[in-house]
mmCIF file of C-alpha atoms in Angstrom:
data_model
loop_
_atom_site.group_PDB
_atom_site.id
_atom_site.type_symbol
_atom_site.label_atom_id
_atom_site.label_comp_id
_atom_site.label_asym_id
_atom_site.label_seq_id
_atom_site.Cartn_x
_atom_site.Cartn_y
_atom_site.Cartn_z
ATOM 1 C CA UNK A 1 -24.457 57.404 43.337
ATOM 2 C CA UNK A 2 -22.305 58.246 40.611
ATOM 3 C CA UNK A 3 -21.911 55.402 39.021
ATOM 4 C CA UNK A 4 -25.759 54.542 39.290
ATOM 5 C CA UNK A 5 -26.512 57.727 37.164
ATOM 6 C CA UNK A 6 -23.581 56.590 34.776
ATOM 7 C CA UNK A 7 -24.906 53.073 33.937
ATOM 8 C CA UNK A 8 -28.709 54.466 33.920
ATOM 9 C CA UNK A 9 -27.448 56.946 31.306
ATOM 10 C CA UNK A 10 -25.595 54.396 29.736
ATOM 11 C CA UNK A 11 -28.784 52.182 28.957
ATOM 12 C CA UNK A 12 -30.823 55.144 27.906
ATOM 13 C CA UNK A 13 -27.840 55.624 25.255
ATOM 14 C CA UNK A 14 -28.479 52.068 24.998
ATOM 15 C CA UNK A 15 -31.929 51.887 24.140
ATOM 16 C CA UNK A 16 -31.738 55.259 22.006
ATOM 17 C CA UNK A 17 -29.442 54.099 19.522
ATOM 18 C CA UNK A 18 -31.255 50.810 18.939
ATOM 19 C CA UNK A 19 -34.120 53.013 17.858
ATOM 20 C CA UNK A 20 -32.536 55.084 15.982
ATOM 21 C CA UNK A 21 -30.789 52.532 14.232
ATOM 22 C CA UNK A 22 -33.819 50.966 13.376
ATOM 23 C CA UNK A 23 -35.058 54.243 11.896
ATOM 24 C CA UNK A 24 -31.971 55.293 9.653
ATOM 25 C CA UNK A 25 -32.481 51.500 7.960
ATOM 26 C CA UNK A 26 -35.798 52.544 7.145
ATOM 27 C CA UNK A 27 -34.446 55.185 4.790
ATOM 28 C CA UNK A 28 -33.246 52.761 2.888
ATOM 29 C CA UNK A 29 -36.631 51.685 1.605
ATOM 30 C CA UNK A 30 -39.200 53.204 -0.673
ATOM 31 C CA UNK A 31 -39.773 56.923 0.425
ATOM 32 C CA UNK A 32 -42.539 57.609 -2.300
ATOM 33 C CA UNK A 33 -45.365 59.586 -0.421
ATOM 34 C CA UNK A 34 -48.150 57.181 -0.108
ATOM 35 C CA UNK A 35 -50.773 59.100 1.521
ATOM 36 C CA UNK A 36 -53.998 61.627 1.225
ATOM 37 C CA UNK A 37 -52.059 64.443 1.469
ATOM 38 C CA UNK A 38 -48.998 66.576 0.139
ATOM 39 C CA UNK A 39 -45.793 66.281 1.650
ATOM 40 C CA UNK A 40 -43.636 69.012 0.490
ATOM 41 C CA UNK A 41 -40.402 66.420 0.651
ATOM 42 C CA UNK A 42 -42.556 65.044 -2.590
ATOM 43 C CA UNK A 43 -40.976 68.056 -4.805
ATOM 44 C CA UNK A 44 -37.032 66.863 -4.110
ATOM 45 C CA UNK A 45 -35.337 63.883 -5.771
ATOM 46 C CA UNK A 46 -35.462 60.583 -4.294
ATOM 47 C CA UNK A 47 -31.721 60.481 -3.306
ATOM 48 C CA UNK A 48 -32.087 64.425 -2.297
ATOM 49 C CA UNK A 49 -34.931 62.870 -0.105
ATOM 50 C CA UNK A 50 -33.025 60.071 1.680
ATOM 51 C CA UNK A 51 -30.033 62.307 2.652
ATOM 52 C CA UNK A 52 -32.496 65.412 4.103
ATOM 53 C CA UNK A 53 -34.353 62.555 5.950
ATOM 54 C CA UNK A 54 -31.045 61.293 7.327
ATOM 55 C CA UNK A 55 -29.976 64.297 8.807
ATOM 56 C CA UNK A 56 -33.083 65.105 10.507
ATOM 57 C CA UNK A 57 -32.845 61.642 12.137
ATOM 58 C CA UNK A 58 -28.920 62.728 13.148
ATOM 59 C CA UNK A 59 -30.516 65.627 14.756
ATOM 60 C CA UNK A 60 -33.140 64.475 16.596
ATOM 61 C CA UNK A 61 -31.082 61.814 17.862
ATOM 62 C CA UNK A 62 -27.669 64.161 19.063
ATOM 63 C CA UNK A 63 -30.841 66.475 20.667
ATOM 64 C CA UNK A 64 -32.194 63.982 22.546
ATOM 65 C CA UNK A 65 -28.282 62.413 23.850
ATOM 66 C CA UNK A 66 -27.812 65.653 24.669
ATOM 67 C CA UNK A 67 -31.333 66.594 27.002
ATOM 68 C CA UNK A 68 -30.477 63.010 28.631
ATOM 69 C CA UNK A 69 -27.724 64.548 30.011
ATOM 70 C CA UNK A 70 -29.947 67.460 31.624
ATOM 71 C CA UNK A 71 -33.437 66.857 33.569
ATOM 72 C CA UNK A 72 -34.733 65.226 30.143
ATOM 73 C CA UNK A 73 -39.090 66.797 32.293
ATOM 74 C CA UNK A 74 -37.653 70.103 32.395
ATOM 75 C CA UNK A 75 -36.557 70.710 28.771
ATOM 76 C CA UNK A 76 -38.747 73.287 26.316
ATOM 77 C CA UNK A 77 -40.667 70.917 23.410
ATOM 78 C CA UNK A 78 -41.408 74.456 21.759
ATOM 79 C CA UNK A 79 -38.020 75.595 21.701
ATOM 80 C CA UNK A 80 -36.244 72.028 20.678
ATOM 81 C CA UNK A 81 -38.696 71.731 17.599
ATOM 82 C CA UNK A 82 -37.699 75.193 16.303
ATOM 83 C CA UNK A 83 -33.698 73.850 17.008
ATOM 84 C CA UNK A 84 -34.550 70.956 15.564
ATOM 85 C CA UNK A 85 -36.021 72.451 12.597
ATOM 86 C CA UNK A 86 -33.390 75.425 12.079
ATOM 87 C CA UNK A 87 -30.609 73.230 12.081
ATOM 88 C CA UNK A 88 -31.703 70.599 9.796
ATOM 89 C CA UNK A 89 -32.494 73.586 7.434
ATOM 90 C CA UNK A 90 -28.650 74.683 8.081
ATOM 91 C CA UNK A 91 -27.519 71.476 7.235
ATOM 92 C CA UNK A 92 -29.419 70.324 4.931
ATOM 93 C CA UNK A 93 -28.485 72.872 2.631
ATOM 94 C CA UNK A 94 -25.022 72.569 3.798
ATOM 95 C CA UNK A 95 -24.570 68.918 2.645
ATOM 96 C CA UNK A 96 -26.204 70.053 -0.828
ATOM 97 C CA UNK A 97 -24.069 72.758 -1.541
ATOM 98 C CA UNK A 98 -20.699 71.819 0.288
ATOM 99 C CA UNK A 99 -20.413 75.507 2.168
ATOM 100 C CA UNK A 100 -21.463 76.311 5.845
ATOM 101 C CA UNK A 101 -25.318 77.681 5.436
ATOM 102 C CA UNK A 102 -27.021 79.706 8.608
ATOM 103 C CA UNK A 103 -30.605 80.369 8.784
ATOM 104 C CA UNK A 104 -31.956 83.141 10.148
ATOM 105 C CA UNK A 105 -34.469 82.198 12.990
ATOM 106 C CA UNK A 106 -37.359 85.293 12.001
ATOM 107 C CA UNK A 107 -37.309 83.275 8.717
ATOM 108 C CA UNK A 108 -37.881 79.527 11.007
ATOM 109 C CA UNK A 109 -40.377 81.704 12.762
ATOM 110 C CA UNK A 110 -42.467 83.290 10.261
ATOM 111 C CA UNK A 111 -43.406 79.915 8.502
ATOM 112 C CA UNK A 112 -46.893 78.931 9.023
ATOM 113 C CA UNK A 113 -45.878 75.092 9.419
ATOM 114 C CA UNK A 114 -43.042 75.708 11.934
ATOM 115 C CA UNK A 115 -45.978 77.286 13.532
ATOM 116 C CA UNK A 116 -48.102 74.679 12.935
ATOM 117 C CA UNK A 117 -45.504 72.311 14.515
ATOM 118 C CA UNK A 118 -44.606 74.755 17.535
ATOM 119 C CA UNK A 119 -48.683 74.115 18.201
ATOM 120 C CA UNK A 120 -47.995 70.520 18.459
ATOM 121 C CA UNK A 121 -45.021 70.037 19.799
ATOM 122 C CA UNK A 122 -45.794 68.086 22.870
ATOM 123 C CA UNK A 123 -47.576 65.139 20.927
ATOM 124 C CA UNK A 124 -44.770 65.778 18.344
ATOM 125 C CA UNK A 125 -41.988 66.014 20.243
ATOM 126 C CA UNK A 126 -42.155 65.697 23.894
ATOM 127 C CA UNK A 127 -44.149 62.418 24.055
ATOM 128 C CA UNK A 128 -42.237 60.315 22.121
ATOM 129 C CA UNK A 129 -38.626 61.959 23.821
ATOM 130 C CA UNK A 130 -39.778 61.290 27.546
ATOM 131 C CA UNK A 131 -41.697 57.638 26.787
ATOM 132 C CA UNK A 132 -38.539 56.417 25.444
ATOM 133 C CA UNK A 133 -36.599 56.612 28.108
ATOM 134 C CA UNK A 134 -39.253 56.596 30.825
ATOM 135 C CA UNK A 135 -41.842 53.922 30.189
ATOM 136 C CA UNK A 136 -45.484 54.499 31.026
ATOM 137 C CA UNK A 137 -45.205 58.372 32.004
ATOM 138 C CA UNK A 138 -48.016 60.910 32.859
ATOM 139 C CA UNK A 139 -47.893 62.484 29.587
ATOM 140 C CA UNK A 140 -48.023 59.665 27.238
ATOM 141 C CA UNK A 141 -51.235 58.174 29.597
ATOM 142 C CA UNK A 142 -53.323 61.415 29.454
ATOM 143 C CA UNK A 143 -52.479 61.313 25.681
ATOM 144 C CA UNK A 144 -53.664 58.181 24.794
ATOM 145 C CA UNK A 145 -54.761 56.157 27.537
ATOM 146 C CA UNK A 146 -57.362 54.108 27.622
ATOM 147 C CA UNK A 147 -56.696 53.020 23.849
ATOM 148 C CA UNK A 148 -53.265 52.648 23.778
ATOM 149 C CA UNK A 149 -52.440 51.765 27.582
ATOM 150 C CA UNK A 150 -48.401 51.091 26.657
ATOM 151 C CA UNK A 151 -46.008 52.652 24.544
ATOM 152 C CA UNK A 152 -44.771 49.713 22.398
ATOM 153 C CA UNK A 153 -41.284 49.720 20.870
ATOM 154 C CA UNK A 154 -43.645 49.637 17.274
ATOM 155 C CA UNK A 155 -45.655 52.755 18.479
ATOM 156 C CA UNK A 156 -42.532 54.244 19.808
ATOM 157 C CA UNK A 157 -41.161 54.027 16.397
ATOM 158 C CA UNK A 158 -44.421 55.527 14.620
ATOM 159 C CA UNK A 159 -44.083 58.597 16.622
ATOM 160 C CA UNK A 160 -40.441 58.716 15.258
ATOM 161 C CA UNK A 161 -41.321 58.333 12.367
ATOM 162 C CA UNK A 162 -43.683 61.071 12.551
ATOM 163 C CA UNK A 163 -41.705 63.506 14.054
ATOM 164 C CA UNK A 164 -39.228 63.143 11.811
ATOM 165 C CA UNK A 165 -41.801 63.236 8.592
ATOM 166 C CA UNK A 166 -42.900 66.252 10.147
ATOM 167 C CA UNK A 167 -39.727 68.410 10.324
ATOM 168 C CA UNK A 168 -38.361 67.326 7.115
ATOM 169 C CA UNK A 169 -41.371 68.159 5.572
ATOM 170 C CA UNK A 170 -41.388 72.044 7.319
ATOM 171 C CA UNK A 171 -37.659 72.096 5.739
ATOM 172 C CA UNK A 172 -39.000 71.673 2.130
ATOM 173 C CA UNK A 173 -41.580 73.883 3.257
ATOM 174 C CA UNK A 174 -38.912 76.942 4.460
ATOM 175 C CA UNK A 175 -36.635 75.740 1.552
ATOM 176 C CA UNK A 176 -39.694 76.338 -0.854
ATOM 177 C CA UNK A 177 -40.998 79.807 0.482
ATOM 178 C CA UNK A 178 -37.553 81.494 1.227
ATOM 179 C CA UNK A 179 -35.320 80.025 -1.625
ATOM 180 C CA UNK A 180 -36.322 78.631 -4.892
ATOM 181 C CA UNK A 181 -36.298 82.090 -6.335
ATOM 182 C CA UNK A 182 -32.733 81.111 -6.669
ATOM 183 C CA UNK A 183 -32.377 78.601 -9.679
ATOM 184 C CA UNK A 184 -29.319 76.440 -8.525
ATOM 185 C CA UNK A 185 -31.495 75.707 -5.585
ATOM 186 C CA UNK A 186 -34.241 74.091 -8.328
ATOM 187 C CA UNK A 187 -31.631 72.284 -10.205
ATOM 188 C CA UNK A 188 -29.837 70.833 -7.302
ATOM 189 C CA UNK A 189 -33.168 69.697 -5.449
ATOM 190 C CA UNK A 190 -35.952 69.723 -7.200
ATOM 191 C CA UNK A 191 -37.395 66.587 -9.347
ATOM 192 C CA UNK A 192 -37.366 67.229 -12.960
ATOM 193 C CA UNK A 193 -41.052 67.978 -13.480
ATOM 194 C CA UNK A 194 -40.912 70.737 -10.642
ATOM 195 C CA UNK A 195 -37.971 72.685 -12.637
ATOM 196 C CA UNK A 196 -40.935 74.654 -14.501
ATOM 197 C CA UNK A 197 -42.136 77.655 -13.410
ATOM 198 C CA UNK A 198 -45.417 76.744 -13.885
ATOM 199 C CA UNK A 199 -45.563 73.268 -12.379
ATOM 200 C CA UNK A 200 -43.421 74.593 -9.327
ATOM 201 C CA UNK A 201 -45.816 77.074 -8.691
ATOM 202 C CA UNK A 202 -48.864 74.691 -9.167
ATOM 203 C CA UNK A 203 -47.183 72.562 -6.078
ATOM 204 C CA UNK A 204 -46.633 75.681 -4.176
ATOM 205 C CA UNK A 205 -49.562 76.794 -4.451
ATOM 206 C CA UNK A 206 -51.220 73.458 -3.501
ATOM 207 C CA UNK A 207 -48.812 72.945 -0.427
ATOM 208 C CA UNK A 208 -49.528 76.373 0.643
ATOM 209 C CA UNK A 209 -53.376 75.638 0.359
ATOM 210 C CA UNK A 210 -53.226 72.740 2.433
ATOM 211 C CA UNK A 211 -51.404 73.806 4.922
ATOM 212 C CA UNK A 212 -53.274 76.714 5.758
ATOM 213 C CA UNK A 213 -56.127 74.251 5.895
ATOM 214 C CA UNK A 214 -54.678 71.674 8.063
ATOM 215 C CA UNK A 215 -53.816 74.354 10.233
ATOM 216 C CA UNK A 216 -57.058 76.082 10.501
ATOM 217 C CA UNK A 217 -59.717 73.362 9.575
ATOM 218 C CA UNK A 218 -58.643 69.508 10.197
ATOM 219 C CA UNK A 219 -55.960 70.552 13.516
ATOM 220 C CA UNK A 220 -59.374 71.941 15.161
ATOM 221 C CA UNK A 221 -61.202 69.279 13.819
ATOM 222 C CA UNK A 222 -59.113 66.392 14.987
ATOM 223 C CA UNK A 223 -58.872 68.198 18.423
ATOM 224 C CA UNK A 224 -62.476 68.013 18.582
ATOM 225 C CA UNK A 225 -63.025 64.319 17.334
ATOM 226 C CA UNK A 226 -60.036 63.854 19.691
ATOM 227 C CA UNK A 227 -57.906 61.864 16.751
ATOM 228 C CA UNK A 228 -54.318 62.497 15.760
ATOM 229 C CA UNK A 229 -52.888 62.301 11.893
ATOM 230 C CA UNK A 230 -49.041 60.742 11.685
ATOM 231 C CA UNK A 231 -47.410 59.953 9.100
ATOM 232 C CA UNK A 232 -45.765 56.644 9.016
ATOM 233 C CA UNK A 233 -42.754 55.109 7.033
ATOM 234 C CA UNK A 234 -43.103 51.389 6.272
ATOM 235 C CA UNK A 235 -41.064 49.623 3.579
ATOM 236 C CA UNK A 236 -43.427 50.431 0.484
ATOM 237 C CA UNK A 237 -43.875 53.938 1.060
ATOM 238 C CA UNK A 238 -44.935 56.657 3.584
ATOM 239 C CA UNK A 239 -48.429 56.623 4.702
ATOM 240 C CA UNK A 240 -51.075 59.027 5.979
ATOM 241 C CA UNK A 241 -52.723 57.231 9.827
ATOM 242 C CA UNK A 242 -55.111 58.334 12.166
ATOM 243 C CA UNK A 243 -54.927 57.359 15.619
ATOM 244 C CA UNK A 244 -56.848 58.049 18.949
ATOM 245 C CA UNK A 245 -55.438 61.002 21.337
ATOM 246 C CA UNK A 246 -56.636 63.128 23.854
ATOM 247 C CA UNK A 247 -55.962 66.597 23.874
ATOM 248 C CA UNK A 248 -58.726 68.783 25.312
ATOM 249 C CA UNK A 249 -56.415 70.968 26.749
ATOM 250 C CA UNK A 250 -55.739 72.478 23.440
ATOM 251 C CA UNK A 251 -59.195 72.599 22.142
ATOM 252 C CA UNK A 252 -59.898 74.940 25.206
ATOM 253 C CA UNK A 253 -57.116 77.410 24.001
ATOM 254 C CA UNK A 254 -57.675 77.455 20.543
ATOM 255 C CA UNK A 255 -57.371 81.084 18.569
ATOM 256 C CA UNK A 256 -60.751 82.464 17.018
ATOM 257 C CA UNK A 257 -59.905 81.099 13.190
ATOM 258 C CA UNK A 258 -59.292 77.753 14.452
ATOM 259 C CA UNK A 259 -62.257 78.231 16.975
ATOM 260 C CA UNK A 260 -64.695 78.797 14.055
ATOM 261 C CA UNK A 261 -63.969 75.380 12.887
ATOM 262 C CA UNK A 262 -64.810 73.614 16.053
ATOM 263 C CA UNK A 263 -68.603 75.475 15.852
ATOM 264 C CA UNK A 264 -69.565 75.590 12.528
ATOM 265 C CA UNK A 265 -69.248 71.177 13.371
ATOM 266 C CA UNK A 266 -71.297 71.900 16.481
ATOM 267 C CA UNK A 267 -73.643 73.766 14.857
ATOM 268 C CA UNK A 268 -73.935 70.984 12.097
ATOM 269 C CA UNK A 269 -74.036 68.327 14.656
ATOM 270 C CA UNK A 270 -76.948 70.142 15.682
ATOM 271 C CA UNK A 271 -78.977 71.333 12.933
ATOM 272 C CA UNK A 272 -78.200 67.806 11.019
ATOM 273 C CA UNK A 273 -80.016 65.654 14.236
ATOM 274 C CA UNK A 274 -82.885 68.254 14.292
ATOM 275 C CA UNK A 275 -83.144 68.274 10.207
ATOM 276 C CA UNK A 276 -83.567 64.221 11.156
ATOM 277 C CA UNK A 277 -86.159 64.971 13.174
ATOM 278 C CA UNK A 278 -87.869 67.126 11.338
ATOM 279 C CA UNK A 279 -87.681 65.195 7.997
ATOM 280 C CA UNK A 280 -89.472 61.664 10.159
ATOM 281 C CA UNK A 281 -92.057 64.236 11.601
ATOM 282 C CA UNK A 282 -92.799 65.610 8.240
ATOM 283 C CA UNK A 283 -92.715 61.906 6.926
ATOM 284 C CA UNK A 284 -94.899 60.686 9.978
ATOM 285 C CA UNK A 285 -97.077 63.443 9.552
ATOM 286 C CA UNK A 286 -97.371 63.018 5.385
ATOM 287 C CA UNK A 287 -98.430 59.359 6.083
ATOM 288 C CA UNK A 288 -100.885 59.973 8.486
ATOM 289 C CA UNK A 289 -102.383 62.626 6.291
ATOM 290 C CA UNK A 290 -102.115 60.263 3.416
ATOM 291 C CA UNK A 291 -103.431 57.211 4.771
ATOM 292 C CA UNK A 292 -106.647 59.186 6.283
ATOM 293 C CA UNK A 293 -107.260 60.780 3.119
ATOM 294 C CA UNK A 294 -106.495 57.528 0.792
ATOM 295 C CA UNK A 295 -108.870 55.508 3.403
ATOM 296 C CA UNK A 296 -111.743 58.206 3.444
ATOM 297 C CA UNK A 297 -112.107 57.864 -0.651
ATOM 298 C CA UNK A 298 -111.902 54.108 -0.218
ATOM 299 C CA UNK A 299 -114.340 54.110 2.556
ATOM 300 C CA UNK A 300 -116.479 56.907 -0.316
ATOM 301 C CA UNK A 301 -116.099 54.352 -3.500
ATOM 302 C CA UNK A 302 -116.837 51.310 -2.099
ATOM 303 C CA UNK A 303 -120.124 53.259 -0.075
ATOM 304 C CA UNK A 304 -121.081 54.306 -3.476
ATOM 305 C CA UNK A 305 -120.786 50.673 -5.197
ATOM 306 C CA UNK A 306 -122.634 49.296 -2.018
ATOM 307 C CA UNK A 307 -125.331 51.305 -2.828
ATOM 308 C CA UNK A 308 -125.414 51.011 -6.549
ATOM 309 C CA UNK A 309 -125.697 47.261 -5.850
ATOM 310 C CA UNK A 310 -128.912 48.063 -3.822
ATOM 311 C CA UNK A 311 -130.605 50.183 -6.116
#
């Protein structure tokens, strides 16, 4: 029995670091943010960039060795993304400076994305971690089934992607919030047209904006419209997608803010079909009125000519 767990774990292992070797190539490539949106990885230097990128993939990839040696169903998605995301902070920082950094977790915790990501962490996290090494399971089917019935290797690898997009990006986001009062950290990671006080605080201002509205406006939204944004790393760039998923569970246990969202679109669904039908009744209506009252003066003029003619 033994040995049957041993060379099952040994082709998980298998399997795992063929994915995540296809993933660290990747890096390799453009990283320019190609989508819609901000990233807040778009403030750091390109090479800054590749290495924070890297070490989130080391991370998520040592995590997920580690819960295959454990009941891989039984492991907490909304404790692993907060690991996830304090340690890549730790080492991140770490690898830039050359000195052991530790985080404080209130300061993990009190960031609206991490919060925004704790929301989300079992299409973030806990999908992608229990397809890969169990094909075709309950979670990934009442996710996206009937659009996407399989998980491919390719759409195994977006979600990757994603993930990984997702906590580097809530690094820069701590990173931004908590420590660029200190200038070394500007000059170490910041591109040169972010060094500025007044450019840096033009970005995070902007990032701050948006996530507050991706939180509170577009996650509600999506949930509703039942569509998932991912961002996506291909060779020219990173990229912005939206894909099909299911998750009515959370859009029956959203919080009042987020709740808001969800009726002021029901209430526009609403008014904008009745506002239809009101405008063609109004129309119908005008034409009827119009054509009775344009007929009646035709039917008048050409009465009056018919009896000029007689006279």
């Amino acid at each position: 029995m033994s040995t049957l767990n041993s060379s099952f774990s040994l082709s998980k292992r298998k399997k795992v670091n063929k994915l995540f070797t296809r993933l660290q190539s990747k890096l390799s490539s453009n990283l320019k943010n190609k989508g819609n949106f901000l990233l807040s990885t778009d403030i750091l230097r390109d090479d800054i960039k590749c290495d924070l990128l890297r070490i989130v993939v080391l991370n998520i990839e040592t995590k997920l060795l580690n819960l295959i040696k454990r009941d891989l169903n039984l492991f907490d998605d909304k404790t692993t993304i907060l690991e996830l995301i304090k340690l890549s902070t730790e080492d991140f920082l770490t690898n830039c400076y050359g000195s052991k950094v530790t985080i404080r977790s209130s300061i993990i915790l009190r960031s609206v994305y991490s919060q925004f990501l704790v929301e989300n962490s079992n299409i973030l996290l806990r999908v992608p971690f229990l397809e890969l090494l169990n094909s075709n399971t309950k979670v990934f089917q009442n996710t996206f089934d009937p659009i996407y019935t399989t998980a491919s290797d390719k759409f195994l690898e977006v979600l990757f992607d994603n993930l990984i997009i997702e906590i580097s990006n809530c690094v820069v986001q701590i990173i931004i919030s908590e420590f660029s009062i200190i200038n070394s950290v500007r000059q170490v990671l910041y591109r040169s047209n972010f060094l500025s006080s007044r450019n840096f605080d033009r970005f995070r201002n902007s990032l701050a904006w948006q996530t507050r509205l991706k939180y509170y406006v577009n996650y509600p939204k999506n949930l509703y419209n039942w569509q998932y944004g991912i961002w996506v790393i291909r060779s020219k760039g990173i990229y912005y997608r939206t894909i099909y998923a299911n998750r009515s569970d959370k859009l029956f246990n959203l919080e009042t803010r987020s709740l808001v969202t969800v009726t002021i679109i029901e209430i526009y669904d609403f008014l904008s079909s009745r506002v239809d039908e009101i405008l063609y009744l109004l129309g119908d209506s005008l034409r009827f009125a119009l054509g009775t009252t344009i007929g009646k003066f035709v039917g008048i003029f050409w009465r009056g000519i018919i009896e000029g003619l007689k006279t």
